[in-house]
Amino acid sequence: MAEKGIVMERKDNLAVIKLKRQEACAKCRACVAGMSEQEMIMEAENACNAQVGDWVELELVGNSFLEAVLIMYGIPCVCFFVGLLGGYFWLMPMFFSDINPDLPSFLLGLVLMVAAYGIIRTQEHRFENKRFRPIAARLTTPDPEE
């Protein structure tokens, strides 16, 4: 289902769009911190040449949403488990065999997870291309409750 929003501003080939926050992301607030729970603002490619005040439908290209979720959550989760299992079964028995391996391996998992988030954050500029940006695909009319 395509999301509907109103164009608030134009920036070259981008449109700043305000749309109603859906139930699925009402508590996340990852897009714009501090906004009300009912609306969010995002930039989208202006494929339909919308002007300020026009209503548009937003779409994501292909599997970009799933790819973004895997990058943001999958990689740190894998790093956490690699640190946890690597610390428990490899690092602790090899170097510190007389210590209970639970806490140090957990801490190693946390360190690797935080490092993964840090690396993803430093590479964020690579993800700000058209593949992960929504597209204002076509002009539409507002929902009746708007």
Coordinates of C-alpha atoms in Angstrom, one line a residue:
M1 CA 0.0 0.0 0.0
A2 CA 1.4 3.4 -1.0
E3 CA 1.5 6.1 1.6
K4 CA -0.1 9.5 0.9
G5 CA 1.4 12.8 1.9
I6 CA 1.4 16.5 1.1
V7 CA 4.4 18.3 -0.4
M8 CA 5.6 21.0 2.0
E9 CA 8.8 22.1 0.2
R10 CA 10.8 21.4 -3.0
K11 CA 14.6 21.0 -3.1
D12 CA 15.9 20.5 -6.6
N13 CA 14.6 17.0 -7.6
L14 CA 13.5 16.2 -4.0
A15 CA 10.2 17.0 -2.3
V16 CA 9.8 17.4 1.5
I17 CA 6.6 15.5 2.3
K18 CA 4.5 15.5 5.5
L19 CA 2.4 12.3 5.9
K20 CA 0.4 10.7 8.6
R21 CA 2.3 8.2 10.7
Q22 CA 0.8 4.7 10.4
E23 CA 0.2 2.4 13.4
A24 CA 3.2 0.3 12.4
C25 CA 5.7 3.1 13.0
A26 CA 3.9 5.2 15.6
K27 CA 6.4 4.6 18.4
C28 CA 9.6 4.2 16.4
R29 CA 10.4 7.9 15.7
A30 CA 13.5 7.0 13.7
C31 CA 12.6 9.3 10.8
V32 CA 12.3 12.7 12.6
A33 CA 12.8 12.9 16.3
G34 CA 10.6 15.2 18.3
M35 CA 7.7 15.2 15.8
S36 CA 4.1 14.5 17.0
E37 CA 3.0 10.9 17.0
Q38 CA 0.5 11.6 14.2
E39 CA 2.7 13.0 11.5
M40 CA 6.2 12.6 10.1
I41 CA 8.3 14.5 7.5
M42 CA 10.6 12.9 5.0
E43 CA 12.4 13.7 1.7
A44 CA 11.5 11.8 -1.4
E45 CA 12.5 11.8 -5.1
N46 CA 10.0 14.0 -6.9
A47 CA 9.3 11.7 -9.9
C48 CA 5.8 13.2 -10.5
N49 CA 7.0 16.9 -10.5
A50 CA 4.7 17.8 -7.6
Q51 CA 4.5 21.3 -6.4
V52 CA 4.1 22.7 -2.9
G53 CA 0.6 21.8 -1.6
D54 CA 0.1 18.8 -3.9
W55 CA -0.8 15.4 -2.5
V56 CA 1.4 12.5 -3.7
E57 CA 1.7 8.8 -3.2
L58 CA 5.1 7.5 -1.8
E59 CA 6.6 4.2 -2.9
L60 CA 9.8 2.3 -2.2
V61 CA 11.7 0.8 -5.0
G62 CA 12.0 -3.0 -5.0
N63 CA 13.3 -4.6 -1.9
S64 CA 14.9 -1.5 -0.5
F65 CA 12.9 -1.6 2.7
L66 CA 14.0 -5.1 3.5
E67 CA 17.6 -4.3 2.6
A68 CA 17.5 -1.3 4.9
V69 CA 16.1 -3.4 7.8
L70 CA 18.7 -6.1 7.2
I71 CA 21.5 -3.5 7.3
M72 CA 20.3 -1.7 10.3
Y73 CA 19.3 -4.7 12.4
G74 CA 20.7 -7.9 10.9
I75 CA 24.4 -6.9 10.8
P76 CA 24.5 -5.7 14.4
C77 CA 22.6 -8.8 15.5
V78 CA 25.0 -11.1 13.8
C79 CA 27.9 -9.2 15.3
F80 CA 26.4 -9.6 18.8
F81 CA 26.1 -13.3 18.4
V82 CA 29.5 -13.7 16.9
G83 CA 31.0 -11.9 19.9
L84 CA 28.8 -13.8 22.3
L85 CA 29.7 -17.2 20.9
G86 CA 33.3 -16.4 20.0
G87 CA 33.9 -15.1 23.5
Y88 CA 32.3 -18.0 25.2
F89 CA 33.7 -20.9 23.1
W90 CA 37.0 -19.4 21.8
L91 CA 38.4 -16.4 23.7
M92 CA 37.6 -17.3 27.3
P93 CA 38.8 -21.0 27.1
M94 CA 41.9 -20.0 25.3
F95 CA 43.1 -17.1 27.5
F96 CA 41.0 -17.1 30.7
S97 CA 40.0 -20.6 31.5
D98 CA 39.6 -20.0 35.2
I99 CA 36.9 -17.3 34.9
N100 CA 33.2 -17.8 34.3
P101 CA 32.8 -16.9 30.5
D102 CA 29.2 -15.6 30.7
L103 CA 29.8 -11.9 31.5
P104 CA 33.0 -11.3 29.4
S105 CA 31.5 -13.0 26.3
F106 CA 28.3 -11.0 26.7
L107 CA 30.4 -7.8 26.9
L108 CA 32.3 -8.8 23.9
G109 CA 29.0 -9.3 22.0
L110 CA 27.9 -5.8 23.0
V111 CA 31.2 -4.3 22.0
L112 CA 31.0 -5.9 18.5
M113 CA 27.3 -4.8 18.2
V114 CA 28.1 -1.2 19.0
A115 CA 31.1 -1.3 16.6
A116 CA 28.8 -2.6 13.9
Y117 CA 26.4 0.3 14.5
G118 CA 29.3 2.7 14.4
I119 CA 30.5 1.3 11.1
I120 CA 27.0 1.5 9.6
R121 CA 26.8 5.1 10.9
T122 CA 30.1 6.1 9.2
Q123 CA 28.9 4.5 5.9
E124 CA 25.5 6.3 6.0
H125 CA 26.4 8.5 3.1
R126 CA 26.5 5.4 0.9
F127 CA 22.9 4.6 1.7
E128 CA 21.5 8.0 0.9
N129 CA 21.1 7.2 -2.8
K130 CA 17.9 6.6 -4.8
R131 CA 17.8 2.9 -3.8
F132 CA 16.8 3.6 -0.2
R133 CA 14.9 6.9 -0.7
P134 CA 11.2 6.9 -1.2
I135 CA 9.7 8.1 -4.5
A136 CA 6.8 10.5 -4.9
A137 CA 5.4 8.4 -7.7
R138 CA 2.1 10.1 -8.7
L139 CA -0.2 12.9 -7.7
T140 CA -3.3 11.9 -5.8
T141 CA -6.1 13.3 -3.7
P142 CA -6.1 13.6 0.1
D143 CA -7.8 10.9 2.3
P144 CA -11.3 11.9 3.4
E145 CA -10.3 12.2 7.1
E146 CA -7.4 14.6 6.2

